[in-house]
């Protein structure tokens, strides 16, 4: 079984050649960026103006929480982070490369979008998944 | 259009009732509200019932099967944590429109213990702890940290909200808990999702609340004006588009929009409000809403909690019932329980926690997803 991993969300793209990336859909009328495919813009209501765009791979930490209690089987603690990418899109994900300590986490700290296996999680058919993470820059 | 009045309103003491059914819990509050104004189910021309857990279970009809099957129209309402407020508003709207002169609104919920929030989709793998967190404590922690980044709000200031609301609940016999929680106890409680500790998360409880709403003509005809409370404003909003709301449910803009509309509808301003019951589902959330509701200027919320302006006896007491943090948060009942609390103060019947001279009060709830319901009430 050397199947390639599946994307954890439909806006994570794994091309046959080249690096994985995150895809947004940008409104041609107002510029709003959405995650996932859609035809109508919920900011301005424009129809059929959406264009797929490759999202930036760098951004800044906007907000966060350090999660100490989650659902059964989910390893804690981890940092749940809201990140503004350089192109204006906003994403949520795990922040890695920094200790889960409020004193160590700074608003606007630069982060990089990295891709890695989804913490070993597999679906019922045994498929592996590729996920994205925010890596704090040293 | 006629004015609409709350003539009867009550709630049960919140708690955990695993041996009772949802309709049983709801029926108790319905009867209490009828008793509060001395009316019977035969006076009611329609029922608006809010419940989340059994949203497809015809809870309103099953309540009538317990307290009187008079054949009236029943509308079952589900709108996340704004469910109760939405049921109340639908009842109010029907009276305002002249459809009915006397209607009943009930909110009821039976809750499980534990964390609320989505663990991800049904297919693939769980996303929780992989793509951040979708648990409610984390979502509201992130909303609070957004306030921290703007204004430097501290963990201690968020924690003080819980100290205040737990203190208030010691004066409310209908609250789930009546326990003082000093600052160090709140801050040292189990960390759930920084900066929200366990004592900064609302309590999952079972509960119900109900209100009887009448047109002005009917309230006068029935001789119920003496304790009547006028609904000066009823507003419901959904979440307007915000740049981060794909990943960060926004409780601010829908509240600001609702507050603006409510003040306009009532023809008054925040300075006229004597007490507020707002949606403190987490301590971090309460801080945001001081500003969202215009109780202070943007950036002053930390000062509001530091100076005690929002405590009983302060300039604008907030959540004197103990709030969702200590009174408890039975989702579908919360919106009407808030109406009960404010109405009780306006009637001067709030006992030890009475806000002296209260004439006008505000209730606020947020259903994540999102819905914001605001009501402004005034002593008739
Ligand atoms: Zn647009």
mmCIF file of N, CA and C and ligand atoms in Angstrom, chain A residues 27 29-32 41 43-46 50, ligand 1:
data_model
loop_
_atom_site.group_PDB
_atom_site.id
_atom_site.type_symbol
_atom_site.label_atom_id
_atom_site.label_comp_id
_atom_site.label_asym_id
_atom_site.label_seq_id
_atom_site.Cartn_x
_atom_site.Cartn_y
_atom_site.Cartn_z
ATOM 1 N N UNK A 27 -13.306 36.257 -4.713
ATOM 2 C CA UNK A 27 -14.387 36.931 -5.429
ATOM 3 C C UNK A 27 -13.812 37.999 -6.359
ATOM 4 N N UNK A 29 -15.385 40.356 -7.666
ATOM 5 C CA UNK A 29 -16.053 41.649 -7.457
ATOM 6 C C UNK A 29 -15.492 42.393 -6.257
ATOM 7 N N UNK A 30 -15.386 41.693 -5.109
ATOM 8 C CA UNK A 30 -15.011 42.409 -3.888
ATOM 9 C C UNK A 30 -13.688 41.931 -3.301
ATOM 10 N N UNK A 31 -13.145 40.830 -3.806
ATOM 11 C CA UNK A 31 -11.837 40.393 -3.327
ATOM 12 C C UNK A 31 -11.854 39.487 -2.106
ATOM 13 N N UNK A 32 -13.031 39.205 -1.571
ATOM 14 C CA UNK A 32 -13.100 38.316 -0.398
ATOM 15 C C UNK A 32 -12.572 36.931 -0.765
ATOM 16 N N UNK A 41 -20.689 34.838 -3.716
ATOM 17 C CA UNK A 41 -19.909 35.490 -2.655
ATOM 18 C C UNK A 41 -20.837 35.907 -1.522
ATOM 19 N N UNK A 43 -20.004 37.836 0.885
ATOM 20 C CA UNK A 43 -19.743 39.214 1.306
ATOM 21 C C UNK A 43 -20.567 40.180 0.463
ATOM 22 N N UNK A 44 -20.502 40.029 -0.884
ATOM 23 C CA UNK A 44 -21.166 41.025 -1.743
ATOM 24 C C UNK A 44 -22.324 40.444 -2.548
ATOM 25 N N UNK A 45 -22.462 39.120 -2.552
ATOM 26 C CA UNK A 45 -23.585 38.517 -3.267
ATOM 27 C C UNK A 45 -23.330 38.272 -4.750
ATOM 28 N N UNK A 46 -22.135 38.632 -5.248
ATOM 29 C CA UNK A 46 -21.843 38.433 -6.673
ATOM 30 C C UNK A 46 -21.878 36.945 -7.015
ATOM 31 N N UNK A 50 -16.112 33.717 -8.841
ATOM 32 C CA UNK A 50 -15.099 33.096 -8.002
ATOM 33 C C UNK A 50 -13.971 32.516 -8.841
HETATM 34 ZN ZN1 LIG C 1 -17.695 39.446 -3.339
#
